[in-house]
């Protein structure tokens, strides 16, 4: 009989270790493992059991590889079957909760989550839905990832089509994990243990890994059956990737970092492709959390420390600081660090972690090495450990052996002993994504004309394309909404009560960029953004073209990262409406860059050149791309012919009931005779074709216009004076009294303007009820039938909208109007008006009707997610009135409810706010650097600042500016936002395309450039007049001319920094590292800081760590109580300098108050007083206002010239703030 080799003996020793420490805890009937028999007897955690399955699977692979005798193959078979039984038992446990999966897909509610632990004896639940933090996406994702890896290795976990359907639904369950807060890997959510869910990077990384693995594994039966293939949306993978990259090395809002991130940057997930990000995350963990006995889970983790109060689950906020430096250390993470080094082929580092791990092992009575759960600092060593972390010994606590850690130790041992290579634990080769990054893939584009007219128009411009009906019959062109319907059938199971993918979920661009084979047909789905029925934004041609460019660049950059074989194909269908340039607002003369002004034809020509915005594109007919395009075959069980699912649903078309110009041509002047079924053209009718009773209509129109006003908060009335300070003023040039230079100060406004400005921003009551008494009585006496008759007298869209608006307000949306012998609800007529307004690109009416109908932009949810996952929070509603914060991703219905609560009586703001959020969501993806200094975006303030900019630009009243804001197109709105975010001066001047393209500088530098340009322009004009021999003006005229020129220069220069502060305050900008610096400041003041009457308590530093986003949220909550944005910026500047107190006052021990909060506002006031005093000595313009005890209207009584001073320099605000700080602290 042959003797056993040395390696065989060592492998048998590892098998014995597994039998003694893992398998002996397995239930014979169910195959599940219960680990903590003392605290949680008979309870099997999903996560622990999956890692146990990993250990069994690794040992199975080792015996397969190193088998010396038949007995070794038998052992391998036993281990394989044990592993399969364990995974199938976990699947059975989850399938018993299929009803919860169905509910969670729809609403993502915590009580609907699959349970995180089950009974090891019966597979049933062991606690209620709300008695534990069951929502743990990482656990479900780890389970799916493990199924994929084991299936790829040859084990069959999934046994029948019902299980396939359930696994498909688990994919739908986790696919929106990038926007679903959960309780995380430690089951408690926020580190205060108060049951607050968070977006956790470790969960998102595991979701991404599971989706990628399921996409790569192929069929789950292993026999080539297409019906067992899991369908994964590539866009969801890319979303997870974008969110993950933006979060790392941070774990969540309450955790700066977490050792759990090791599971996603290395084994088992390998979720991060960027090697620099992997290194940074690993280094952050080892620097902040690694100790002698393992890693702390996260900073200030009180779990099982001697100072933890075991009688309660939650922590008091003030007690978190006491856990600092004595957090328990977990050997589990030494296993993960060793595995990471082995997968990176770093033998020296692997050896270091192996030796460190060996020192933490405990020995069982039978001599087996055991990995304990954690090590704790004993009470007598707490003080010394706090004084010097890592100096004191620790003792074993928790479960020994800890199933999760023991399983990882087995895997580490197999790799360390050489029984397995890293590749054998990763059959799907996920580990290679970090090192083998594929280059971008060219995007195939096919342009189709909707009809012959469009085809001829394009041909006339040198563009040869096919019509939709000329495409080869083997291809079927369908809208993206049809793909959503098909996906609703995939994973459907009547026996389990599962419906497939929710139809209201977004169908992303990557998903529509491949061919789908259904039976003998190849289906091409047009991109979802091309569907104008989703929102009115796509009626704006320039928005559509901007979308084309950004989305093609997105495909170009993202395609290869989602592991799809073949190239992307994007099919764009051109209709007649897209070739029209009607509907541009008067504001369209604002300077825009070259691409922003291009038409559809110009964009197609750019695509045809092979490049669009840096993306490599190829434009041909669809049939030319057939052999190179990615193809996915869809199989539907229970459907005889897949083609039956492709019966195209006719487009919903509104049946027009209101009179149009077409109706007049058909029936003369009797609009009551015919109902128009054709789309209206833009009206160019004379007055006689509109309402005949002009006096009555004027009452109706005025009532409608009053109710269209955007409701602003009267507390922010100072914002409207932004334009008063810098607009072109109607001066009386004959009045030369006083000092001309002082007259030009932005504070010396015409009294009529200042007086009227107080009434420009009406309160809600003012905006709704300020009607003349006689007009109100006349409106109340007017019957609904009179309004209906008036409606039939006109075919002008504006008049129809005003009449319908009054009907809506007077009788309600469900009131029936008799038109064309039919009783039609006002709501349906308003829908018709909305449709006509979109087609005619009347943006003011579009926004009004959309707001009245509570229409939610389909892009809203995606835009909110883009902002939130990049740590940009949003508030909607008017400032200090009814603002509501959006701090975590919401479902579409939740977003609609939030918007309705904020703007339920303001339809224009309801729509405009959504447009702004969508624009910001787009810009944060393409221009992320513009958002670096912002944390919370207040949409109400942004609306106000946009209106103020329009008022300044066009010398308008606030009311007119708000109306103008509603009239501009969505693209022009986005352009204004881009300019404000970049710090460029918004000017209504035409400049050439090259200049516009080059102007990318941000901040005050661009303002100075405009100033110098204006000065040089005036000098050149004067010189030209002299060179042409034009006599100089008379002495009096020359004085006037020079004063006007000087006025324009001063008017442009004065107010730049005030405007800059107001815009930055409205956008909530702060300097880099502001919050971390402020944390240090608050930590230094025992009673905290008082800002605007609110206290930033010292206790916050006891609860939150230095770079914790929760601390930034608390700071923003206080700063947002300041209604004047320019004063907010002054406070920010003061806080920033306060963080450099030692250098500012040049003292190692400044006099910090120990009996009361430090008053930040007093420093700002003192700095203002120093400014005024200094300027009195210099004899500046301040002598005319604050120096002579005259109020100049600055925020909080500050001098407007102080607010308008640059931060730096001898006369800058920082100079006076530093002097004020020095006076106080020394």
Short mmCIF file of N, CA and C in Angstrom, two decimals, residues 30-152:
data_model
loop_
_atom_site.label_atom_id
_atom_site.label_comp_id
_atom_site.label_asym_id
_atom_site.label_seq_id
_atom_site.Cartn_x
_atom_site.Cartn_y
_atom_site.Cartn_z
N UNK A 30 -30.79 20.28 7.35
CA UNK A 30 -30.86 21.45 6.46
C UNK A 30 -29.51 21.80 5.83
N UNK A 31 -28.41 21.40 6.47
CA UNK A 31 -27.10 21.74 5.96
C UNK A 31 -26.63 23.13 6.36
N UNK A 32 -27.42 23.85 7.18
CA UNK A 32 -27.06 25.21 7.59
C UNK A 32 -26.19 25.19 8.84
N UNK A 33 -25.43 26.26 9.03
CA UNK A 33 -24.53 26.38 10.16
C UNK A 33 -25.04 27.40 11.16
N UNK A 34 -25.06 27.03 12.42
CA UNK A 34 -25.32 27.97 13.51
C UNK A 34 -24.02 28.14 14.27
N UNK A 35 -23.60 29.38 14.46
CA UNK A 35 -22.26 29.60 15.00
C UNK A 35 -22.27 30.04 16.47
N UNK A 36 -23.17 30.95 16.81
CA UNK A 36 -23.18 31.51 18.16
C UNK A 36 -24.27 30.83 18.99
N UNK A 37 -23.94 29.70 19.54
CA UNK A 37 -24.93 28.91 20.28
C UNK A 37 -25.27 29.52 21.64
N UNK A 38 -24.45 30.43 22.13
CA UNK A 38 -24.69 31.03 23.43
C UNK A 38 -25.70 32.17 23.34
N UNK A 39 -25.44 33.12 22.45
CA UNK A 39 -26.32 34.29 22.34
C UNK A 39 -27.48 34.09 21.36
N UNK A 40 -27.22 33.35 20.27
CA UNK A 40 -28.25 33.14 19.25
C UNK A 40 -28.31 31.67 18.86
N UNK A 41 -28.81 30.83 19.74
CA UNK A 41 -28.83 29.39 19.46
C UNK A 41 -29.74 29.05 18.27
N UNK A 42 -29.24 28.19 17.40
CA UNK A 42 -30.04 27.71 16.28
C UNK A 42 -30.28 28.72 15.18
N UNK A 43 -29.51 29.81 15.15
CA UNK A 43 -29.72 30.85 14.12
C UNK A 43 -28.56 30.84 13.13
N UNK A 44 -28.91 30.78 11.84
CA UNK A 44 -27.92 30.70 10.77
C UNK A 44 -27.92 32.00 9.97
N UNK A 45 -26.81 32.74 10.02
CA UNK A 45 -26.68 33.98 9.24
C UNK A 45 -26.33 33.64 7.79
N UNK A 46 -26.97 34.33 6.87
CA UNK A 46 -26.70 34.11 5.44
C UNK A 46 -25.23 34.36 5.14
N UNK A 47 -24.68 35.45 5.60
CA UNK A 47 -23.30 35.82 5.28
C UNK A 47 -22.32 34.77 5.82
N UNK A 48 -22.48 34.40 7.09
CA UNK A 48 -21.57 33.41 7.68
C UNK A 48 -21.63 32.09 6.92
N UNK A 49 -22.84 31.68 6.55
CA UNK A 49 -23.00 30.40 5.84
C UNK A 49 -22.38 30.45 4.45
N UNK A 50 -22.47 31.59 3.77
CA UNK A 50 -21.87 31.69 2.43
C UNK A 50 -20.35 31.59 2.54
N UNK A 51 -19.75 32.25 3.55
CA UNK A 51 -18.30 32.13 3.70
C UNK A 51 -17.89 30.72 4.09
N UNK A 52 -18.73 30.03 4.86
CA UNK A 52 -18.46 28.62 5.15
C UNK A 52 -18.49 27.80 3.87
N UNK A 53 -19.45 28.14 2.98
CA UNK A 53 -19.51 27.46 1.68
C UNK A 53 -18.24 27.73 0.87
N UNK A 54 -17.68 28.95 0.98
CA UNK A 54 -16.43 29.26 0.29
C UNK A 54 -15.30 28.35 0.78
N UNK A 55 -15.24 28.13 2.09
CA UNK A 55 -14.18 27.27 2.63
C UNK A 55 -14.34 25.84 2.13
N UNK A 56 -15.56 25.32 2.15
CA UNK A 56 -15.81 23.96 1.66
C UNK A 56 -15.49 23.85 0.18
N UNK A 57 -15.87 24.87 -0.58
CA UNK A 57 -15.63 24.88 -2.03
C UNK A 57 -14.12 24.92 -2.32
N UNK A 58 -13.39 25.73 -1.55
CA UNK A 58 -11.94 25.81 -1.75
C UNK A 58 -11.28 24.47 -1.45
N UNK A 59 -11.72 23.81 -0.39
CA UNK A 59 -11.15 22.50 -0.05
C UNK A 59 -11.53 21.47 -1.11
N UNK A 60 -12.75 21.56 -1.62
CA UNK A 60 -13.20 20.68 -2.71
C UNK A 60 -12.30 20.84 -3.93
N UNK A 61 -11.98 22.10 -4.28
CA UNK A 61 -11.12 22.36 -5.43
C UNK A 61 -9.70 21.84 -5.17
N UNK A 62 -9.25 21.95 -3.93
CA UNK A 62 -7.89 21.47 -3.59
C UNK A 62 -7.80 19.96 -3.72
N UNK A 63 -8.81 19.23 -3.25
CA UNK A 63 -8.79 17.77 -3.36
C UNK A 63 -8.93 17.32 -4.81
N UNK A 64 -9.72 18.07 -5.59
CA UNK A 64 -9.81 17.74 -7.01
C UNK A 64 -8.46 17.87 -7.69
N UNK A 65 -7.74 18.89 -7.31
CA UNK A 65 -6.45 19.19 -7.96
C UNK A 65 -5.35 18.25 -7.49
N UNK A 66 -5.36 17.88 -6.20
CA UNK A 66 -4.23 17.16 -5.61
C UNK A 66 -4.55 15.71 -5.29
N UNK A 67 -5.58 15.17 -5.90
CA UNK A 67 -5.98 13.80 -5.58
C UNK A 67 -4.87 12.80 -5.89
N UNK A 68 -4.49 11.98 -4.89
CA UNK A 68 -3.47 10.94 -5.06
C UNK A 68 -4.09 9.55 -5.15
N UNK A 69 -5.21 9.37 -4.47
CA UNK A 69 -5.90 8.08 -4.47
C UNK A 69 -7.38 8.31 -4.78
N UNK A 70 -8.06 7.21 -5.03
CA UNK A 70 -9.50 7.31 -5.28
C UNK A 70 -10.22 7.90 -4.07
N UNK A 71 -9.67 7.62 -2.88
CA UNK A 71 -10.28 8.17 -1.68
C UNK A 71 -10.29 9.70 -1.69
N UNK A 72 -9.26 10.29 -2.31
CA UNK A 72 -9.21 11.75 -2.39
C UNK A 72 -10.35 12.28 -3.27
N UNK A 73 -10.63 11.57 -4.36
CA UNK A 73 -11.73 11.99 -5.24
C UNK A 73 -13.07 11.83 -4.52
N UNK A 74 -13.16 10.80 -3.70
CA UNK A 74 -14.39 10.61 -2.92
C UNK A 74 -14.57 11.75 -1.93
N UNK A 75 -13.48 12.14 -1.27
CA UNK A 75 -13.54 13.27 -0.33
C UNK A 75 -13.94 14.54 -1.07
N UNK A 76 -13.37 14.73 -2.25
CA UNK A 76 -13.71 15.92 -3.04
C UNK A 76 -15.20 15.91 -3.37
N UNK A 77 -15.72 14.73 -3.76
CA UNK A 77 -17.14 14.64 -4.08
C UNK A 77 -18.01 14.95 -2.88
N UNK A 78 -17.62 14.44 -1.71
CA UNK A 78 -18.39 14.71 -0.50
C UNK A 78 -18.39 16.20 -0.16
N UNK A 79 -17.22 16.81 -0.26
CA UNK A 79 -17.13 18.24 0.02
C UNK A 79 -17.97 19.04 -0.98
N UNK A 80 -17.94 18.64 -2.26
CA UNK A 80 -18.72 19.34 -3.27
C UNK A 80 -20.21 19.24 -3.00
N UNK A 81 -20.68 18.04 -2.64
CA UNK A 81 -22.10 17.86 -2.37
C UNK A 81 -22.53 18.60 -1.10
N UNK A 82 -21.63 18.63 -0.09
CA UNK A 82 -21.94 19.38 1.14
C UNK A 82 -22.08 20.86 0.83
N UNK A 83 -21.20 21.34 -0.02
CA UNK A 83 -21.24 22.75 -0.42
C UNK A 83 -22.53 23.05 -1.19
N UNK A 84 -22.91 22.18 -2.12
CA UNK A 84 -24.14 22.36 -2.90
C UNK A 84 -25.36 22.33 -1.99
N UNK A 85 -25.37 21.39 -1.04
CA UNK A 85 -26.51 21.30 -0.12
C UNK A 85 -26.66 22.58 0.69
N UNK A 86 -25.55 23.13 1.14
CA UNK A 86 -25.59 24.36 1.92
C UNK A 86 -26.16 25.52 1.08
N UNK A 87 -25.67 25.66 -0.13
CA UNK A 87 -26.15 26.75 -0.99
C UNK A 87 -27.62 26.57 -1.36
N UNK A 88 -28.02 25.34 -1.62
CA UNK A 88 -29.43 25.10 -1.96
C UNK A 88 -30.34 25.34 -0.77
N UNK A 89 -29.86 25.07 0.43
CA UNK A 89 -30.66 25.35 1.63
C UNK A 89 -30.85 26.86 1.80
N UNK A 90 -29.80 27.61 1.57
CA UNK A 90 -29.93 29.07 1.63
C UNK A 90 -30.92 29.57 0.57
N UNK A 91 -30.86 28.97 -0.61
CA UNK A 91 -31.80 29.34 -1.66
C UNK A 91 -33.23 29.00 -1.26
N UNK A 92 -33.41 27.85 -0.62
CA UNK A 92 -34.75 27.47 -0.14
C UNK A 92 -35.27 28.46 0.89
N UNK A 93 -34.40 28.87 1.81
CA UNK A 93 -34.81 29.85 2.83
C UNK A 93 -35.32 31.14 2.17
N UNK A 94 -34.60 31.60 1.17
CA UNK A 94 -34.98 32.85 0.51
C UNK A 94 -36.24 32.68 -0.33
N UNK A 95 -36.39 31.53 -0.98
CA UNK A 95 -37.57 31.31 -1.84
C UNK A 95 -38.85 31.29 -1.01
N UNK A 96 -38.74 30.95 0.25
CA UNK A 96 -39.92 31.00 1.11
C UNK A 96 -40.36 32.45 1.36
N UNK A 97 -39.53 33.40 1.00
CA UNK A 97 -39.86 34.81 1.16
C UNK A 97 -40.01 35.50 -0.19
N UNK A 98 -40.49 34.75 -1.17
CA UNK A 98 -40.67 35.31 -2.51
C UNK A 98 -41.61 36.50 -2.52
N UNK A 99 -42.61 36.47 -1.63
CA UNK A 99 -43.55 37.60 -1.57
C UNK A 99 -42.84 38.88 -1.14
N UNK A 100 -41.84 38.75 -0.28
CA UNK A 100 -41.09 39.92 0.17
C UNK A 100 -40.21 40.45 -0.97
N UNK A 101 -39.67 39.55 -1.77
CA UNK A 101 -38.87 39.97 -2.92
C UNK A 101 -39.71 40.80 -3.87
N UNK A 102 -40.94 40.35 -4.12
CA UNK A 102 -41.83 41.07 -5.03
C UNK A 102 -42.15 42.47 -4.49
N UNK A 103 -42.40 42.58 -3.21
CA UNK A 103 -42.71 43.89 -2.62
C UNK A 103 -41.48 44.79 -2.62
N UNK A 104 -40.32 44.21 -2.30
CA UNK A 104 -39.11 45.03 -2.22
C UNK A 104 -38.73 45.58 -3.59
N UNK A 105 -38.95 44.82 -4.63
CA UNK A 105 -38.66 45.31 -5.98
C UNK A 105 -39.42 46.59 -6.28
N UNK A 106 -40.62 46.69 -5.75
CA UNK A 106 -41.47 47.83 -6.06
C UNK A 106 -41.15 49.04 -5.19
N UNK A 107 -40.90 48.81 -3.89
CA UNK A 107 -40.86 49.95 -2.96
C UNK A 107 -39.55 50.11 -2.19
N UNK A 108 -38.67 49.12 -2.18
CA UNK A 108 -37.40 49.17 -1.44
C UNK A 108 -37.60 49.57 0.03
N UNK A 109 -38.63 48.99 0.66
CA UNK A 109 -38.88 49.27 2.08
C UNK A 109 -38.15 48.25 2.95
N UNK A 110 -37.68 48.72 4.08
CA UNK A 110 -36.90 47.85 4.96
C UNK A 110 -37.69 46.62 5.45
N UNK A 111 -38.96 46.74 5.84
CA UNK A 111 -39.69 45.55 6.31
C UNK A 111 -39.90 44.49 5.22
N UNK A 112 -39.73 44.86 3.97
CA UNK A 112 -39.94 43.92 2.87
C UNK A 112 -38.66 43.19 2.48
N UNK A 113 -37.58 43.42 3.20
CA UNK A 113 -36.29 42.81 2.85
C UNK A 113 -36.26 41.33 3.21
N UNK A 114 -35.47 40.58 2.45
CA UNK A 114 -35.21 39.18 2.80
C UNK A 114 -34.47 39.14 4.13
N UNK A 115 -34.84 38.20 4.97
CA UNK A 115 -34.21 38.13 6.29
C UNK A 115 -32.73 37.77 6.18
N UNK A 116 -31.97 38.31 7.13
CA UNK A 116 -30.52 38.09 7.14
C UNK A 116 -30.14 36.82 7.86
N UNK A 117 -31.07 36.21 8.61
CA UNK A 117 -30.76 34.97 9.33
C UNK A 117 -32.03 34.12 9.41
N UNK A 118 -31.80 32.80 9.47
CA UNK A 118 -32.91 31.84 9.48
C UNK A 118 -32.62 30.76 10.53
N UNK A 119 -33.62 29.95 10.77
CA UNK A 119 -33.43 28.83 11.70
C UNK A 119 -32.59 27.76 11.02
N UNK A 120 -31.55 27.31 11.70
CA UNK A 120 -30.67 26.28 11.12
C UNK A 120 -31.35 24.91 11.12
N UNK A 121 -32.47 24.79 11.85
CA UNK A 121 -33.14 23.50 11.93
C UNK A 121 -34.33 23.40 10.98
N UNK A 122 -35.06 24.52 10.80
CA UNK A 122 -36.31 24.47 10.03
C UNK A 122 -36.31 25.36 8.79
N UNK A 123 -35.28 26.18 8.60
CA UNK A 123 -35.18 27.14 7.49
C UNK A 123 -36.22 28.26 7.58
N UNK A 124 -36.89 28.35 8.70
CA UNK A 124 -37.90 29.40 8.87
C UNK A 124 -37.25 30.64 9.46
N UNK A 125 -38.03 31.70 9.57
CA UNK A 125 -37.51 32.94 10.13
C UNK A 125 -37.38 32.81 11.65
N UNK A 126 -36.50 33.60 12.23
CA UNK A 126 -36.25 33.51 13.67
C UNK A 126 -36.61 34.81 14.39
N UNK A 127 -36.98 35.85 13.65
CA UNK A 127 -37.41 37.10 14.28
C UNK A 127 -38.28 37.87 13.29
N UNK A 128 -38.92 38.92 13.78
CA UNK A 128 -39.83 39.68 12.95
C UNK A 128 -39.13 40.56 11.93
N UNK A 129 -39.94 41.13 11.03
CA UNK A 129 -39.39 41.95 9.95
C UNK A 129 -38.69 43.19 10.46
N UNK A 130 -39.15 43.73 11.57
CA UNK A 130 -38.58 44.97 12.09
C UNK A 130 -37.75 44.77 13.36
N UNK A 131 -37.54 43.52 13.74
CA UNK A 131 -36.80 43.23 14.96
C UNK A 131 -35.30 43.08 14.73
N UNK A 132 -34.89 43.18 13.47
CA UNK A 132 -33.47 43.04 13.14
C UNK A 132 -33.19 43.86 11.89
N UNK A 133 -31.94 44.23 11.68
CA UNK A 133 -31.58 44.97 10.47
C UNK A 133 -31.43 44.03 9.30
N UNK A 134 -32.55 43.52 8.79
CA UNK A 134 -32.50 42.47 7.76
C UNK A 134 -32.04 42.99 6.40
N UNK A 135 -32.27 44.26 6.12
CA UNK A 135 -31.93 44.77 4.80
C UNK A 135 -30.41 44.88 4.66
N UNK A 136 -29.81 43.80 4.15
CA UNK A 136 -28.36 43.73 3.97
C UNK A 136 -28.09 43.27 2.54
N UNK A 137 -27.96 44.23 1.64
CA UNK A 137 -27.79 43.91 0.23
C UNK A 137 -26.49 43.18 -0.03
N UNK A 138 -25.50 43.42 0.82
CA UNK A 138 -24.21 42.75 0.60
C UNK A 138 -24.34 41.24 0.80
N UNK A 139 -25.19 40.82 1.73
CA UNK A 139 -25.35 39.38 2.00
C UNK A 139 -26.01 38.68 0.82
N UNK A 140 -27.10 39.25 0.30
CA UNK A 140 -27.78 38.67 -0.86
C UNK A 140 -26.85 38.69 -2.07
N UNK A 141 -26.11 39.78 -2.24
CA UNK A 141 -25.20 39.89 -3.38
C UNK A 141 -24.06 38.87 -3.28
N UNK A 142 -23.53 38.69 -2.07
CA UNK A 142 -22.48 37.69 -1.87
C UNK A 142 -23.00 36.30 -2.22
N UNK A 143 -24.24 36.02 -1.88
CA UNK A 143 -24.85 34.73 -2.20
C UNK A 143 -24.93 34.54 -3.72
N UNK A 144 -25.37 35.57 -4.46
CA UNK A 144 -25.46 35.47 -5.92
C UNK A 144 -24.08 35.36 -6.55
N UNK A 145 -23.12 36.11 -6.04
CA UNK A 145 -21.75 36.02 -6.55
C UNK A 145 -21.20 34.62 -6.37
N UNK A 146 -21.48 34.03 -5.23
CA UNK A 146 -20.98 32.68 -4.95
C UNK A 146 -21.64 31.65 -5.85
N UNK A 147 -22.95 31.80 -6.10
CA UNK A 147 -23.63 30.90 -7.05
C UNK A 147 -22.93 30.95 -8.41
N UNK A 148 -22.64 32.18 -8.88
CA UNK A 148 -22.01 32.33 -10.20
C UNK A 148 -20.63 31.69 -10.23
N UNK A 149 -19.80 31.93 -9.20
CA UNK A 149 -18.45 31.37 -9.19
C UNK A 149 -18.47 29.85 -9.09
N UNK A 150 -19.35 29.32 -8.24
CA UNK A 150 -19.41 27.87 -8.10
C UNK A 150 -19.95 27.20 -9.36
N UNK A 151 -20.93 27.85 -10.00
CA UNK A 151 -21.46 27.30 -11.25
C UNK A 151 -20.38 27.29 -12.31
N UNK A 152 -19.58 28.36 -12.37
CA UNK A 152 -18.49 28.42 -13.35
C UNK A 152 -17.43 27.35 -13.09
#
